[in-house]
GROMACS .gro file of C-alpha atoms in nm:
model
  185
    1UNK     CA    1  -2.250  -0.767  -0.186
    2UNK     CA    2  -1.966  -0.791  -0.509
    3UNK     CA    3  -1.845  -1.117  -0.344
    4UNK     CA    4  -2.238  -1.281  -0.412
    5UNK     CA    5  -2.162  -1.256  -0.762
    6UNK     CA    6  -1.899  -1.398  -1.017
    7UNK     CA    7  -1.701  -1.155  -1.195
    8UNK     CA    8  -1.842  -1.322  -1.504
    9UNK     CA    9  -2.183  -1.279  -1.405
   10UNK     CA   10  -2.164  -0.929  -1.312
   11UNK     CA   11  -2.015  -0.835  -1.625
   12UNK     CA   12  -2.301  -1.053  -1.760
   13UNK     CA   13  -2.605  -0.808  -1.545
   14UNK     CA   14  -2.375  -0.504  -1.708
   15UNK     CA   15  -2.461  -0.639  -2.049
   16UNK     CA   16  -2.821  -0.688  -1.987
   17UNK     CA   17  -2.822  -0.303  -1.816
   18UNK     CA   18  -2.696  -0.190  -2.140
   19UNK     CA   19  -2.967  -0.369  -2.357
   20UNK     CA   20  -3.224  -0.214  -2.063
   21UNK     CA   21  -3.279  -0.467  -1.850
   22UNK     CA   22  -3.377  -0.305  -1.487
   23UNK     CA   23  -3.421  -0.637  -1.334
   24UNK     CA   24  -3.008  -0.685  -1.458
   25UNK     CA   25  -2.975  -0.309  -1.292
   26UNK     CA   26  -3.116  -0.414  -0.976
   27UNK     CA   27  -2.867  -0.721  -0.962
   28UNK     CA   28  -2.605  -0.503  -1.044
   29UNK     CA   29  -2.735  -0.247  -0.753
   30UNK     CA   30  -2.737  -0.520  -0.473
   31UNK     CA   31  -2.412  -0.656  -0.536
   32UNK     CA   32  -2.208  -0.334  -0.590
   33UNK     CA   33  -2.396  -0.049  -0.418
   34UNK     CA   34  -2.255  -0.088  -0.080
   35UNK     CA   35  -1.868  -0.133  -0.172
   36UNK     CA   36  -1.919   0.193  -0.425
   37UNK     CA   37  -2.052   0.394  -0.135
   38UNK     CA   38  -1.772   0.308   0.060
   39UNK     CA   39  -1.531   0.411  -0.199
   40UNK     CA   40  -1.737   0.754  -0.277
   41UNK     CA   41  -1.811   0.811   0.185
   42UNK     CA   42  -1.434   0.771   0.162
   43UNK     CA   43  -1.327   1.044  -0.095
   44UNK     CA   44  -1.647   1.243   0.026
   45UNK     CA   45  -1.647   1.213   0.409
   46UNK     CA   46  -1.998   1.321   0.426
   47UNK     CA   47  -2.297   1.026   0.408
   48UNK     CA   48  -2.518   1.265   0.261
   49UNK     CA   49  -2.296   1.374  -0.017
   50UNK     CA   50  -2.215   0.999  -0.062
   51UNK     CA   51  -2.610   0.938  -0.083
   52UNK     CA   52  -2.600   1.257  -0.319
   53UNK     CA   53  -2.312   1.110  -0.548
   54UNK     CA   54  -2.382   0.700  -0.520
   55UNK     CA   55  -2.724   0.823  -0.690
   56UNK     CA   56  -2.521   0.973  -1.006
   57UNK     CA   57  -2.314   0.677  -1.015
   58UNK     CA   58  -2.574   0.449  -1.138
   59UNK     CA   59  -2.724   0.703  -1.329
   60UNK     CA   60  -2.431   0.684  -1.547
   61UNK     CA   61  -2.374   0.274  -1.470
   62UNK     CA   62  -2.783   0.329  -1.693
   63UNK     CA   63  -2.664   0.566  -1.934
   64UNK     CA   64  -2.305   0.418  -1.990
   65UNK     CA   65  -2.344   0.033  -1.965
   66UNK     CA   66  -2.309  -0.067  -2.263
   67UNK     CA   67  -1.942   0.154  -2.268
   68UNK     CA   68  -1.808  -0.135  -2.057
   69UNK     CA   69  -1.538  -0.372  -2.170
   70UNK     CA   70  -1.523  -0.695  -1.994
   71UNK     CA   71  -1.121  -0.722  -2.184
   72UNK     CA   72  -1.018  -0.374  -2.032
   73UNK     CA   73  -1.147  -0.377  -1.661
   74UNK     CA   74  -1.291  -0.594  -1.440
   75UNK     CA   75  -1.660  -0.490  -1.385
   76UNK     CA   76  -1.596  -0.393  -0.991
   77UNK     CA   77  -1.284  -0.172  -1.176
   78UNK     CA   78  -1.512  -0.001  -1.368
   79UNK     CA   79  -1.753   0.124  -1.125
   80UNK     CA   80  -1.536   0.201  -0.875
   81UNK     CA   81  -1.380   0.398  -1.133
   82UNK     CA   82  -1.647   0.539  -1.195
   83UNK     CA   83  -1.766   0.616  -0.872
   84UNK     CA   84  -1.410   0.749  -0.752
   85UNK     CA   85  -1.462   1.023  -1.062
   86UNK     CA   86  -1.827   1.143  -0.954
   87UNK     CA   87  -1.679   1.171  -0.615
   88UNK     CA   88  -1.382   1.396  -0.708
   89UNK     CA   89  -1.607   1.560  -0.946
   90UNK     CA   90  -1.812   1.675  -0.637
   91UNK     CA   91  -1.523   1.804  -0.389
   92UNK     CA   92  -1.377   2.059  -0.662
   93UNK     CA   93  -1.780   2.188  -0.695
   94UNK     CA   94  -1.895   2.162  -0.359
   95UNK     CA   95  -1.894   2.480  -0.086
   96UNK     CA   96  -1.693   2.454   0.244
   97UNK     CA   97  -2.065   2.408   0.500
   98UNK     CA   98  -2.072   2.369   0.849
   99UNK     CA   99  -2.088   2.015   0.959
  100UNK     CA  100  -2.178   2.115   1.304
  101UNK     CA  101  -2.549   1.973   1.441
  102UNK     CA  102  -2.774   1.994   1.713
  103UNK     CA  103  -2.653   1.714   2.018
  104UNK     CA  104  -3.050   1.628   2.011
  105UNK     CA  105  -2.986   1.522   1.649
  106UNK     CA  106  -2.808   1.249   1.770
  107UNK     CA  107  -3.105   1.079   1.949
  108UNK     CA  108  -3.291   1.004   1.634
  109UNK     CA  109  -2.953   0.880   1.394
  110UNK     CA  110  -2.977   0.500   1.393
  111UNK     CA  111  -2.677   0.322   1.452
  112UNK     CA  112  -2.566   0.200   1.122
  113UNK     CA  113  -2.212  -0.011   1.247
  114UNK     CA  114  -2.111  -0.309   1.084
  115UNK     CA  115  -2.263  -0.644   1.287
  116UNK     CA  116  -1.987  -0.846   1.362
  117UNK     CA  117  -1.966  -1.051   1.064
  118UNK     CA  118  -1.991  -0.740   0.851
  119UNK     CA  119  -1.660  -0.611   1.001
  120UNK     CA  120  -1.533  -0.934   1.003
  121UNK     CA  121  -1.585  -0.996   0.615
  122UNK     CA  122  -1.500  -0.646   0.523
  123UNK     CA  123  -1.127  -0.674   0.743
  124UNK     CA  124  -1.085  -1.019   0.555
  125UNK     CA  125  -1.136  -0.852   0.206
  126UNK     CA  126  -0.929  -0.491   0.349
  127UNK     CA  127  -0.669  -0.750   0.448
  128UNK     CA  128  -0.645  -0.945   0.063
  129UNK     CA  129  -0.639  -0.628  -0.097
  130UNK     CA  130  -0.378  -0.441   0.138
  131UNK     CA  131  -0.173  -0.808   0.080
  132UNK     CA  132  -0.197  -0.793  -0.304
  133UNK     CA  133  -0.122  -0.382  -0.293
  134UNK     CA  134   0.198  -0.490  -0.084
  135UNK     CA  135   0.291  -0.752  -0.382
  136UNK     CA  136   0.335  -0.430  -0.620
  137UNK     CA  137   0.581  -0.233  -0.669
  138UNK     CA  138   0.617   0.041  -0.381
  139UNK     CA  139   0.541   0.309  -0.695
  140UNK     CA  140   0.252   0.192  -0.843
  141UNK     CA  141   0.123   0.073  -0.542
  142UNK     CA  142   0.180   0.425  -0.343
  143UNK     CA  143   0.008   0.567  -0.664
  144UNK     CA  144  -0.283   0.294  -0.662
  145UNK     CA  145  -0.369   0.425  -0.290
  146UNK     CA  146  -0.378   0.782  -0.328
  147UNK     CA  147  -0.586   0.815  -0.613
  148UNK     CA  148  -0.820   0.539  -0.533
  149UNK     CA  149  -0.866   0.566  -0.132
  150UNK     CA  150  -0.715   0.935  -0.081
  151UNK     CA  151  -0.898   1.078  -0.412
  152UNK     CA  152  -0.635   1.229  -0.574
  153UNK     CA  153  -0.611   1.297  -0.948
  154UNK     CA  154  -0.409   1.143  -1.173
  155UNK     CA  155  -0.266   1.485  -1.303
  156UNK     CA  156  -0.154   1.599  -0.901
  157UNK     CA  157  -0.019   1.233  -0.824
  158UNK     CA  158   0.218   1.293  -1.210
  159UNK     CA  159   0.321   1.661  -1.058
  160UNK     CA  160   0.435   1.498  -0.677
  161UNK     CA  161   0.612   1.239  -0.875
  162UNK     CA  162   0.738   1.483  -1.114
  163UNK     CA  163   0.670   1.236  -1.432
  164UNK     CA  164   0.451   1.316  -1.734
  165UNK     CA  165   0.088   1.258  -1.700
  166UNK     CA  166   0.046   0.950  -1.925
  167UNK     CA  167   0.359   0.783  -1.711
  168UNK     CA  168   0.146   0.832  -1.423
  169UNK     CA  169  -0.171   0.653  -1.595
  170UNK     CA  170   0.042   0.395  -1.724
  171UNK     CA  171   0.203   0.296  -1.351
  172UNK     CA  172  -0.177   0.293  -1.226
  173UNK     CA  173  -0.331   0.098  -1.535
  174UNK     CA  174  -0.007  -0.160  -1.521
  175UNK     CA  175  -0.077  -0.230  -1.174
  176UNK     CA  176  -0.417  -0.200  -1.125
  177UNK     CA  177  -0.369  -0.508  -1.412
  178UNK     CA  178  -0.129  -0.682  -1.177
  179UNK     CA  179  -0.396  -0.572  -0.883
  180UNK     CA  180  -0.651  -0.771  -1.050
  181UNK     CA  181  -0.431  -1.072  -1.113
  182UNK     CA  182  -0.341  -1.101  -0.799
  183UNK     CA  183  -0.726  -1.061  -0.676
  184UNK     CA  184  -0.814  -1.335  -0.871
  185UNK     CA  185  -0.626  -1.620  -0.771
   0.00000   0.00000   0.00000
């Protein structure tokens, strides 16, 4: 999980990934994989997909490593950033399908729920971050939410609000900063 790691040292692993480092890839993997699948299941709604997309996430998290700027984001920003973009990137390519399945599916699907301290963990960090979204202001905070957890773009969020585009991305970057801040204490 992101919490077993310092934001320091997983901006550290990110530096090593970029210099080719797959043991620094696979430390990067462990602590980040399950909170970027949540993000991309989220945007997604379909675990396959998610599977599908998480994949092409740390494709590029190889490829693009070294593109990563410990002074502009956070490391967690940047792959959830990432992640959240590969997502969106999927819904305006994929094909309306038929989610319907055989009931004698469901005998073989494992139960995959949270265990109890899992759910407990996750509520505590849902909780900090829904506390430290409530400390912004209601704008960039209602703008935060929809393009993060609803998937929205950037450029439909600006049109609803009816403000330029780079407006928009400033209100997000400003308190995503503020976000971060607040994360970190």
């Amino acid at each position: 999980m992101a919490s077993s790691l310092t934001r320091d040292e997983l901006a550290d692993a990110l530096g090593r990934v970029a210099d080719g480092d797959r043991a620094a890839f696979r430390v990067v993997y462990d602590a980040t994989s399950a909170k970027l699948f949540g993000v991309v299941l989220r945007i997604l709604g379909d675990r396959q997909t998610a599977e599908d997309v998480l994949q092409d996430v740390y494709v590029t998290v190889w490829s693009r490593a070294g593109g990563f700027d410990a002074g502009r984001a956070s490391p967690i920003t940047w792959l959830a950033t990432i992640a959240r973009n590969r997502a969106i990137d999927r819904l305006r390519t994929r094909k309306p399908v038929s989610r319907a399945a055989p009931v004698e599916v469901l005998e073989t699907v494992a139960d995959e729920a949270e265990t109890p301290a899992e759910a407990v963990e996750a509520a505590s960090e849902r909780n900090r971050l829904n506390g430290c979204l409530n400390e912004l202001d209601a704008r960039a905070s209602d703008a935060i939410r929809t393009a993060f957890f609803d998937g929205e773009t950037y450029e439909t969020l600006a049109a609803r609000a009816g403000v330029p585009l780079g407006t928009m991305k400033s209100w997000i970057r400003r308190g995503l900063l503020r976000l971060r801040q607040c994360l970190e204490r």
